[in-house]
Short mmCIF file of C-alpha atoms in Angstrom, two decimals:
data_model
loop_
_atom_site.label_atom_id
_atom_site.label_comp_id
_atom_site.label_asym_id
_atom_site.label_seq_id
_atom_site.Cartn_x
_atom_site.Cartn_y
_atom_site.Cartn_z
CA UNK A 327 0.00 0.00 0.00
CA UNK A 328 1.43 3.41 -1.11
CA UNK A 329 2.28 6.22 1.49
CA UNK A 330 -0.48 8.38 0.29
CA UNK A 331 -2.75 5.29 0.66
CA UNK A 332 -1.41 4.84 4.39
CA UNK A 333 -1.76 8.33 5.00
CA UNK A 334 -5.49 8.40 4.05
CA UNK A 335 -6.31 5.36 6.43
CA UNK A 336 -5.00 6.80 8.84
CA UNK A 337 -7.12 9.98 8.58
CA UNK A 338 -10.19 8.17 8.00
CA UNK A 339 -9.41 6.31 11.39
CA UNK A 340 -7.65 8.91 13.77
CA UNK A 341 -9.70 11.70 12.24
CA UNK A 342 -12.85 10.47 12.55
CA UNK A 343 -14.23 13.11 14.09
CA UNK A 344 -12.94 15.91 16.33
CA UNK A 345 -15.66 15.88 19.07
CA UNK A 346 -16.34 14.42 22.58
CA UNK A 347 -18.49 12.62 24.67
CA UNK A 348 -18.35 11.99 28.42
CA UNK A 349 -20.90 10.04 31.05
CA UNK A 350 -21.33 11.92 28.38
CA UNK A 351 -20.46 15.34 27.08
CA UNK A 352 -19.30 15.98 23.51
CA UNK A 353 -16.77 18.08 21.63
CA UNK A 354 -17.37 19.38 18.43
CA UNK A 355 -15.15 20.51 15.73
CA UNK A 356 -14.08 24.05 14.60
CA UNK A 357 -15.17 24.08 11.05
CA UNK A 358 -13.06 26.29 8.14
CA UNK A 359 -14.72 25.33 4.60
CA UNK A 360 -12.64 23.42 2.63
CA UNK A 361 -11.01 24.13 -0.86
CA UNK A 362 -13.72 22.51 -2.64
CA UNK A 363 -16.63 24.04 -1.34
CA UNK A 364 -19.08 21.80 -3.20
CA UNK A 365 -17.65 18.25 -1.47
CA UNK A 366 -18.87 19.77 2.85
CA UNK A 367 -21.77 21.89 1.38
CA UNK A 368 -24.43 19.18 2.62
CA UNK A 369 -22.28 17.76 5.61
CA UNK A 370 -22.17 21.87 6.69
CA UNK A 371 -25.67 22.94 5.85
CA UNK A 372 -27.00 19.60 8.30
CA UNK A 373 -24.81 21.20 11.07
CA UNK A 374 -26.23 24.43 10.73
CA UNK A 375 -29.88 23.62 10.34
CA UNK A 376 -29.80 21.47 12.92
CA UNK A 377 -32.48 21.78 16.30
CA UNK A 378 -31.93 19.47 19.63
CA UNK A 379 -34.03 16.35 19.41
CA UNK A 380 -36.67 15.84 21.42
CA UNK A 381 -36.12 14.08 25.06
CA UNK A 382 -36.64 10.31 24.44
CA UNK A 383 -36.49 10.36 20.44
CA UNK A 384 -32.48 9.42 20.35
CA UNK A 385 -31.90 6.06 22.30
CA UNK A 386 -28.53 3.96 22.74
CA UNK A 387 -29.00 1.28 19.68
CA UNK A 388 -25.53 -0.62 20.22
CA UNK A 389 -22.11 -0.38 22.43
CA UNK A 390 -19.20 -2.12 21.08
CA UNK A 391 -16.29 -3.26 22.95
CA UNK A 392 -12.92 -3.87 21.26
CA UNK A 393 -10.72 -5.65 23.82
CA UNK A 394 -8.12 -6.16 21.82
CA UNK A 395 -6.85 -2.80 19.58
CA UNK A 396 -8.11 -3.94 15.57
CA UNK A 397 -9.34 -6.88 16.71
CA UNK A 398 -13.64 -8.29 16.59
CA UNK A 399 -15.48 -6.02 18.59
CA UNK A 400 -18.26 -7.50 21.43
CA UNK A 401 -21.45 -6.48 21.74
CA UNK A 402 -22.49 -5.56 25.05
CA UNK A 403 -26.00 -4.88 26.90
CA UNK A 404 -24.57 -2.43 29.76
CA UNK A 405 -21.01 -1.32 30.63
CA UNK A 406 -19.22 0.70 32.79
CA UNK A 407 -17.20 4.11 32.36
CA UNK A 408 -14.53 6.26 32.98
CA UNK A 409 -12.92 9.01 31.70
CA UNK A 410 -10.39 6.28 29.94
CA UNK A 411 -13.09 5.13 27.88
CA UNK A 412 -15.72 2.34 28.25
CA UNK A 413 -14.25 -0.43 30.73
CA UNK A 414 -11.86 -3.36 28.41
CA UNK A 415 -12.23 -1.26 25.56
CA UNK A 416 -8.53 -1.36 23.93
CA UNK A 417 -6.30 -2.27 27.05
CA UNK A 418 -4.44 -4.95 25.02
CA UNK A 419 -2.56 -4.80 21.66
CA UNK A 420 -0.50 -6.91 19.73
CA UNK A 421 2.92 -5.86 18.93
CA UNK A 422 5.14 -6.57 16.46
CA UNK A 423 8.66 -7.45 18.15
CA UNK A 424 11.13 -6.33 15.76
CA UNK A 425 9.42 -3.22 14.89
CA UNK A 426 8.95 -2.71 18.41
CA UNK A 427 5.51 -1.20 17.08
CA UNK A 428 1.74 -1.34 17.54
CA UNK A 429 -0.38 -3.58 14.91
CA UNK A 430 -3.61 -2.03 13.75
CA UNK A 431 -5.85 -3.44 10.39
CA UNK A 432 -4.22 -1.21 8.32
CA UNK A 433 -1.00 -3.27 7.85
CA UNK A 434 -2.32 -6.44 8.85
CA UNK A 435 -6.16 -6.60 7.90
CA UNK A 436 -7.03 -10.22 8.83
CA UNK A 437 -6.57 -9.27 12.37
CA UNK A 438 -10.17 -8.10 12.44
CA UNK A 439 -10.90 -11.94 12.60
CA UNK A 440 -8.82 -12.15 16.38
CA UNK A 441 -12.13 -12.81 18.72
CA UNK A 442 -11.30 -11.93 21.92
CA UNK A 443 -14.08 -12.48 24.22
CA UNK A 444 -14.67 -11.52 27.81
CA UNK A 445 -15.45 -13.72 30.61
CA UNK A 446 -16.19 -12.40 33.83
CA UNK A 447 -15.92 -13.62 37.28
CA UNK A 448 -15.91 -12.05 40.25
CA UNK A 449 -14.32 -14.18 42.46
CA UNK A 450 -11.16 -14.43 40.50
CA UNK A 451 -8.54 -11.63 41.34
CA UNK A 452 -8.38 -10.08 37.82
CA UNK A 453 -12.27 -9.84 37.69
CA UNK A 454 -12.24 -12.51 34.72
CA UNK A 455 -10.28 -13.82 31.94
CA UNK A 456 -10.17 -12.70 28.21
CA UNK A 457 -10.48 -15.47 25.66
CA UNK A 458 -8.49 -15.10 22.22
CA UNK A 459 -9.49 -16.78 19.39
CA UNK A 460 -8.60 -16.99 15.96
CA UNK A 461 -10.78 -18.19 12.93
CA UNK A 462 -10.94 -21.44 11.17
CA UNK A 463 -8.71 -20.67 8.07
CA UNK A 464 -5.64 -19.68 10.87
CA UNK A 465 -2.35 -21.39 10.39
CA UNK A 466 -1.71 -24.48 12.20
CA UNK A 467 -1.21 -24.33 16.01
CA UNK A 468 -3.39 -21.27 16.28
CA UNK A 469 -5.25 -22.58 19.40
CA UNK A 470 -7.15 -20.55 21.66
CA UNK A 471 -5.78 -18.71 24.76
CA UNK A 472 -6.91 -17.04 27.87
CA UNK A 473 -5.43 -13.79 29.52
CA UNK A 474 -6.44 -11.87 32.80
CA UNK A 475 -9.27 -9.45 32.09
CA UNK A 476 -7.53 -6.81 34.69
CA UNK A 477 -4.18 -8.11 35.50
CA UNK A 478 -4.01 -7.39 39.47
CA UNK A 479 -1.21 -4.85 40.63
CA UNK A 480 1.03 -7.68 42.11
CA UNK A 481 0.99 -9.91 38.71
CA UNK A 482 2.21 -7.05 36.86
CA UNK A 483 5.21 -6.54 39.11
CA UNK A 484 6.23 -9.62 37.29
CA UNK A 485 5.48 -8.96 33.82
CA UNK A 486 7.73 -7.18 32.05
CA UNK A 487 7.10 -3.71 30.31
CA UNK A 488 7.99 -2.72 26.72
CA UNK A 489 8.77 1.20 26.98
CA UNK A 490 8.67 2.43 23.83
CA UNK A 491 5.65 0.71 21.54
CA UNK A 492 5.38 3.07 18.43
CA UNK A 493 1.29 3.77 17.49
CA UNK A 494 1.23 6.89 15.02
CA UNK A 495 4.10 9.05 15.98
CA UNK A 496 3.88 8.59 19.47
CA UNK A 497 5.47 6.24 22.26
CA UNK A 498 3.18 3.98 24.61
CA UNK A 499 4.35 1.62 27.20
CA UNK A 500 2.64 -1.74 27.80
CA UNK A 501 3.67 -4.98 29.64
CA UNK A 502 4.12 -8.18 27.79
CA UNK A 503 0.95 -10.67 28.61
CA UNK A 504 1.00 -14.11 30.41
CA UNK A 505 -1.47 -16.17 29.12
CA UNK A 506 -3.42 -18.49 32.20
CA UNK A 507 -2.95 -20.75 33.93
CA UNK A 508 -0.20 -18.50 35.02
CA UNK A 509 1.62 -21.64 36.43
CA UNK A 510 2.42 -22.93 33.09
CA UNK A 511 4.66 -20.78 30.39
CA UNK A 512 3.05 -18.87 28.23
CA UNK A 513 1.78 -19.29 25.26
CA UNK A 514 0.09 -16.24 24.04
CA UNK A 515 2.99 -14.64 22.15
CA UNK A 516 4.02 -18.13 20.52
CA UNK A 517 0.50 -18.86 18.86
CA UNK A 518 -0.25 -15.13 18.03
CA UNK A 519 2.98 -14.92 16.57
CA UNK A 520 2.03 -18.22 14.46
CA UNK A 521 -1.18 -16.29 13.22
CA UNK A 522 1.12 -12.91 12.17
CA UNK A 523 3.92 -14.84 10.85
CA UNK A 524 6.24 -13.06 12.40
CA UNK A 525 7.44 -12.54 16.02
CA UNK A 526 4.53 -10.72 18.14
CA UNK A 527 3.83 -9.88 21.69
CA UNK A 528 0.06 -9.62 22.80
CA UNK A 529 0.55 -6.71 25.43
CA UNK A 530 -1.67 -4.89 28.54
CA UNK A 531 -1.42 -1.09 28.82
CA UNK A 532 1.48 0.18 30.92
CA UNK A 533 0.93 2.68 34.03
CA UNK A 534 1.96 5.77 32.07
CA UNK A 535 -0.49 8.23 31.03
CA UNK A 536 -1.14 8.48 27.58
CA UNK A 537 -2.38 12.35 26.32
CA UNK A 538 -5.12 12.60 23.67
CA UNK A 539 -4.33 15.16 21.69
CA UNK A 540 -6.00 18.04 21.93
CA UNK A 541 -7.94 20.13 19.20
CA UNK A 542 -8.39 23.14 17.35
CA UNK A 543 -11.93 23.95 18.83
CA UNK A 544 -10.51 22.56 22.26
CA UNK A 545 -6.98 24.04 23.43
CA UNK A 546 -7.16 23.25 26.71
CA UNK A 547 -8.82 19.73 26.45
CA UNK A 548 -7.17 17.44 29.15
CA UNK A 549 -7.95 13.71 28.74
CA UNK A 550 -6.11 10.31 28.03
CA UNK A 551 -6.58 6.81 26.79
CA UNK A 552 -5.19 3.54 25.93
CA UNK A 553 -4.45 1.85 22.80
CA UNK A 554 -7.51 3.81 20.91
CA UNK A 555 -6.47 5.34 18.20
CA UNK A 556 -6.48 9.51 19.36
CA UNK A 557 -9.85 9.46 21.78
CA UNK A 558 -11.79 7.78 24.65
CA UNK A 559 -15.16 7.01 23.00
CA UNK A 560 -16.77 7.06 18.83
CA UNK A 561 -20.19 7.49 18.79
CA UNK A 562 -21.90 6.89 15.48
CA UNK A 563 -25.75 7.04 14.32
CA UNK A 564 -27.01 3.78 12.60
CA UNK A 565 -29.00 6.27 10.30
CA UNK A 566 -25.69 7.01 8.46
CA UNK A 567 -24.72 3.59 6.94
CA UNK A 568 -27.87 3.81 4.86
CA UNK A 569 -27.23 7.37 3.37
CA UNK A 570 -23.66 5.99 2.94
CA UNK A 571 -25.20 3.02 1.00
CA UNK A 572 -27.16 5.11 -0.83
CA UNK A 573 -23.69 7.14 -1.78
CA UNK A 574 -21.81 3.86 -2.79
CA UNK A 575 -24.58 2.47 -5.06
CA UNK A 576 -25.35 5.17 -7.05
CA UNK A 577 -21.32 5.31 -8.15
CA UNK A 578 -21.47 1.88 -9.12
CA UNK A 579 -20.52 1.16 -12.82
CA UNK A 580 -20.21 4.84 -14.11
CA UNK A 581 -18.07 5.79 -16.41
CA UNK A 582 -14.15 6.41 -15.85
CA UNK A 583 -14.52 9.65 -17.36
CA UNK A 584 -17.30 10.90 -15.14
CA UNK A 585 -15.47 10.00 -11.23
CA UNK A 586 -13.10 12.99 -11.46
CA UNK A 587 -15.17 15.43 -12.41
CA UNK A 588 -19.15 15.56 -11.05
CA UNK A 589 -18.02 12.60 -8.31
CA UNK A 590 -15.62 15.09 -6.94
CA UNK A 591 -18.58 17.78 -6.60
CA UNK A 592 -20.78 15.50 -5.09
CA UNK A 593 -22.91 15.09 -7.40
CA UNK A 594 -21.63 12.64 -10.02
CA UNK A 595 -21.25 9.30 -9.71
CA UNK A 596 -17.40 7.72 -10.56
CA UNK A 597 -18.06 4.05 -9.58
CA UNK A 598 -15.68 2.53 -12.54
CA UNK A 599 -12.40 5.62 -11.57
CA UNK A 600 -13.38 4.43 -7.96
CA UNK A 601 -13.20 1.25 -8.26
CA UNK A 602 -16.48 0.22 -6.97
CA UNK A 603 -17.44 -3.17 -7.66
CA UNK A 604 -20.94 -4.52 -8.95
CA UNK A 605 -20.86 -6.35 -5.05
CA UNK A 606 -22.05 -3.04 -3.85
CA UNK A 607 -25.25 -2.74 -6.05
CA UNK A 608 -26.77 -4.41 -2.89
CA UNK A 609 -23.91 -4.49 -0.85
CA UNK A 610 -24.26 -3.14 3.29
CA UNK A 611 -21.69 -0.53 4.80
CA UNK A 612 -21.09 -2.54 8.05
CA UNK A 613 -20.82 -0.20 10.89
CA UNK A 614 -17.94 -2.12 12.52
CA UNK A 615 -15.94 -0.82 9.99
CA UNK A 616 -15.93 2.38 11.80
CA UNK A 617 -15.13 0.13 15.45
CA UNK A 618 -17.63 2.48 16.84
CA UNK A 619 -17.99 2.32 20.64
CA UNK A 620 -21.71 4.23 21.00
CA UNK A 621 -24.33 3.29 17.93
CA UNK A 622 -27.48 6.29 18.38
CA UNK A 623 -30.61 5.67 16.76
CA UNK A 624 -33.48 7.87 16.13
CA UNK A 625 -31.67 11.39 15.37
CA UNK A 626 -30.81 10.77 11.46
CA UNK A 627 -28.12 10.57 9.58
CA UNK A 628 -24.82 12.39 10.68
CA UNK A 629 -26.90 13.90 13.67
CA UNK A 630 -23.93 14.21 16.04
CA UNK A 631 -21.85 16.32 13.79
CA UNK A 632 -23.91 18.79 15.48
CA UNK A 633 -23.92 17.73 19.33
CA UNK A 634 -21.13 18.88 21.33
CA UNK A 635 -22.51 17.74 24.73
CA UNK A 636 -24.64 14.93 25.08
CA UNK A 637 -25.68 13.15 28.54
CA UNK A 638 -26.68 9.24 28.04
CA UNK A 639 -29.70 7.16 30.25
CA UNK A 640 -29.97 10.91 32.48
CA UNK A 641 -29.78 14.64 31.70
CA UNK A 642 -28.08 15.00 35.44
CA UNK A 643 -25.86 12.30 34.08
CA UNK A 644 -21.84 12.96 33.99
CA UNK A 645 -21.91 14.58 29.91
CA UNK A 646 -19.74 13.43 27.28
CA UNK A 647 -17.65 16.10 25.35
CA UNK A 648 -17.66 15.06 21.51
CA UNK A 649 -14.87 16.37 19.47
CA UNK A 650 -12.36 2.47 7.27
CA UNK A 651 -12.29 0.09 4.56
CA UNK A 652 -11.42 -3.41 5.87
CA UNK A 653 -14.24 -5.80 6.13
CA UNK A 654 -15.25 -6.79 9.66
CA UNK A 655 -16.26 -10.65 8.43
CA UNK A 656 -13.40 -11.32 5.77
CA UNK A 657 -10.68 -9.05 7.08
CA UNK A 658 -10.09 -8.31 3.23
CA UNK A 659 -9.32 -4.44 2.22
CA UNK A 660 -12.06 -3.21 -0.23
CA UNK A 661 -10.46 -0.42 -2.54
CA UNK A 662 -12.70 2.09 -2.32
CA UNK A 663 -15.09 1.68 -0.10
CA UNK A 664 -16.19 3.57 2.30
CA UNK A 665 -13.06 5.88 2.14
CA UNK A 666 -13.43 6.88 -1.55
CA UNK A 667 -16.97 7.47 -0.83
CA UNK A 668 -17.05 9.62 2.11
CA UNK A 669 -14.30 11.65 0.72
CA UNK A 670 -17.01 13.31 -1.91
CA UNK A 671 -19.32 14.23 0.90
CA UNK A 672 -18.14 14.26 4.45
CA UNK A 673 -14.51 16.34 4.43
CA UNK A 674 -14.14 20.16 5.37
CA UNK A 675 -15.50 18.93 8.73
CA UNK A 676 -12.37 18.96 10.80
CA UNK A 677 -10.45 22.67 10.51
CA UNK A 678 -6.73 20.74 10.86
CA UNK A 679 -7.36 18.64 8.00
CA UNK A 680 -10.09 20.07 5.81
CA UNK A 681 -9.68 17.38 2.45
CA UNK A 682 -10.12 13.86 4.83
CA UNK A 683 -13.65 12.72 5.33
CA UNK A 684 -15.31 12.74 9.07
CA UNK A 685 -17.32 9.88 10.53
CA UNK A 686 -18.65 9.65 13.51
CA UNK A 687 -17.77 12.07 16.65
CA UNK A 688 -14.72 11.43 19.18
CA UNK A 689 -15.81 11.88 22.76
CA UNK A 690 -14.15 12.00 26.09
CA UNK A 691 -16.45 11.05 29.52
CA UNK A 692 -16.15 13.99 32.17
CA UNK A 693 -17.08 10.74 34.93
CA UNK A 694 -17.88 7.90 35.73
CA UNK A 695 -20.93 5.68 35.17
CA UNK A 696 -22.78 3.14 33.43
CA UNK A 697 -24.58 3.46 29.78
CA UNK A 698 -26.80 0.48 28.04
CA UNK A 699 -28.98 -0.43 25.41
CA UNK A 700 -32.14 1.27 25.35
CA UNK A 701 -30.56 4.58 27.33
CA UNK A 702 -32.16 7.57 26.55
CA UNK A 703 -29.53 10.00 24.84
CA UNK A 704 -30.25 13.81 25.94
CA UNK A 705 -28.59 16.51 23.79
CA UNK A 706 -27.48 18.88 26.07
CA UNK A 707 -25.28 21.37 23.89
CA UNK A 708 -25.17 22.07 20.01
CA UNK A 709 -22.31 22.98 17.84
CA UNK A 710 -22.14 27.08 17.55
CA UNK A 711 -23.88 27.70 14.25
CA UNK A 712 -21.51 30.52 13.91
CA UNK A 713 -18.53 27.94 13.90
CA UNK A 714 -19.61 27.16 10.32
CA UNK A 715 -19.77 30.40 8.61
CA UNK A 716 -16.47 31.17 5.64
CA UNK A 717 -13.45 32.81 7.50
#
């Protein structure tokens, strides 16, 4: 895959959105219009005609845990908060040893097939274990394996720590998991390293902070994470994959020559330049593409580009501050969608990089709590209209 490619995949990911949500507030982006007007013109317009929903209209459809950074998401009823994120979301990676870096899907796709699955129990002393398994097709030897959900404070005097994992451009610590029972050797690095083909370390988060960044329409923003990819929380609508769909299909088999033109407005079509396959005539944009944590329901497509403060199950709960294309069932790269896609109609959306598509609004909890299924999501706070206007 080609710098420029890597660069873009990163954007679509990292970039997703520059917002926040806490127990749930959300942060919203500072928007600049973008060089080609005609490509945010819808995305912007939605943001600035937009009105608070009405109390009980916008409900919690979905929360998606990722234990494992890349790797299957789980589906959960109810889980607990902080301002680290939702509880076992992204504490473990896998690292590749001689690069001394941080895998994601975007060198090494078919690690969206990885199922990591939780088990709890109480009366164990690291609340649980985490299952790991791999799929069917996996190379020989690939067996599954079981970590500690929360490695207590005294095991992890024993593990050691890798200083220096590379994610991005920055440097993360982690310690180097011991798969159970933790009276035998361990075996997690030796399968998962039979699965990557190549020496890897399946590792916990270390005790040093990690910084999110912070952003143009928040200076001051103080908050950290794990092994996400920039913020605590993603919260999507559900509403959105079907406008997507509707995006993808109606670029399907046009001509070569029409793509650069009209598809770059908006308005054309560009299927054959894009490389959209027939597949996609009745294709579905699978949400887990976007390894959302929160799925909404109820508001509409897009609907939290414009929240920047949301509160989820109670309005006098703690808010939430709101600031790609590999297949979450095959773990194969599709070549255009949904990046080539949403570049024709969701960039200009984030003021630091105006020409990459948004999807989706980063969050960061201001407490601690518990959201579910079924919660009631209460938009506390719009996006300043004004925010919007040409500079």
């Amino acid at each position: 895959m080609s710098s420029l490619t890597d660069t873009l995949q990163l954007a679509i990911t990292s970039l997703a959105a520059l917002a926040l949500v806490s127990a749930f507030v959300l942060f919203r982006v500072s928007y600049r219009p973008s060089i080609k007007k005609q490509t945010t013109t819808r995305a912007v317009q939605r943001i600035r005609d937009a009105v608070k929903p009405e109390d009980g209209t916008v409900r919690v459809a979905e929360i998606l845990i990722h234990p494992i950074k890349s790797c299957r998401g789980t589906s959960v009823q109810s889980c607990k908060y902080t301002p680290l994120g939702l509880e076992n979301d992204r504490e473990w990676c896998f690292v590749d040893t001689a690069k001394n870096a941080i895998i994601t899907a975007r060198e090494f796709p078919k690690i969206v097939l990885i199922a990591p699955r939780i088990e709890h129990d109480p009366a164990s002393p690291h609340r649980g274990s985490l299952l790991v398994t791999f799929p069917p097709d996996a190379p020989a030897g690939c067996t599954q394996f079981r970590v500690p959900l929360h490695p207590s404070p005294e095991l992890l005097k024993d593990w050691q720590i890798l200083d220096k994992l590379t994610l991005f451009s920055e440097h993360l610590d982690g310690y180097i998991g011991h798969s159970l029972p933790l009276s035998s050797p361990s075996l997690a690095s030796a399968i998962s390293s039979l699965y990557f083909a190549r020496p890897v370390h399946l590792v916990y988060k270390g005790p040093r902070p990690r910084p999110a960044e912070k952003t143009v329409s928040h200076p001051s923003l103080v908050a950290t994470t794990v092994f996400q990819d920039g913020y605590p929380l993603l919260v999507m609508s559900r509403e959105s994959m079907g406008e997507l769909e509707d995006e993808v299909r109606r670029r399907v088999g046009a001509g070569a020559g029409v793509g650069a033109g009209a598809g770059a407005n908006g308005n054309g079509n560009g299927g054959t330049a894009m490389g959209i396959g027939d597949e996609w005539r009745e294709g579905k944009v699978d949400i887990r593409r976007f390894r959302p944590n929160v799925v909404v329901e109820g508001a509409g497509p897009f609907a939290e580009d414009a929240w920047e403060e949301v509160c989820f199950g109670r309005k006098d709960a703690p808010p939430v501050e709101l600031l790609p294309n590999v297949s979450p069932d095959t773990g194969e790269r599709d070549k255009a969608v949904p990046y080539k896609v949403l570049i024709k109609f969701r960039t200009g959306l984030d003021p630091a990089s105006k020409l990459l598509p948004c999807v989706g609004c980063n969050g960061v909890f201001n407490g601690s709590g518990v959201v579910s299924v079924g919660d009631v999501v209460y938009v506390k706070k719009l996006v300043n209209p004004s925010a919007f206007l040409p500079r």
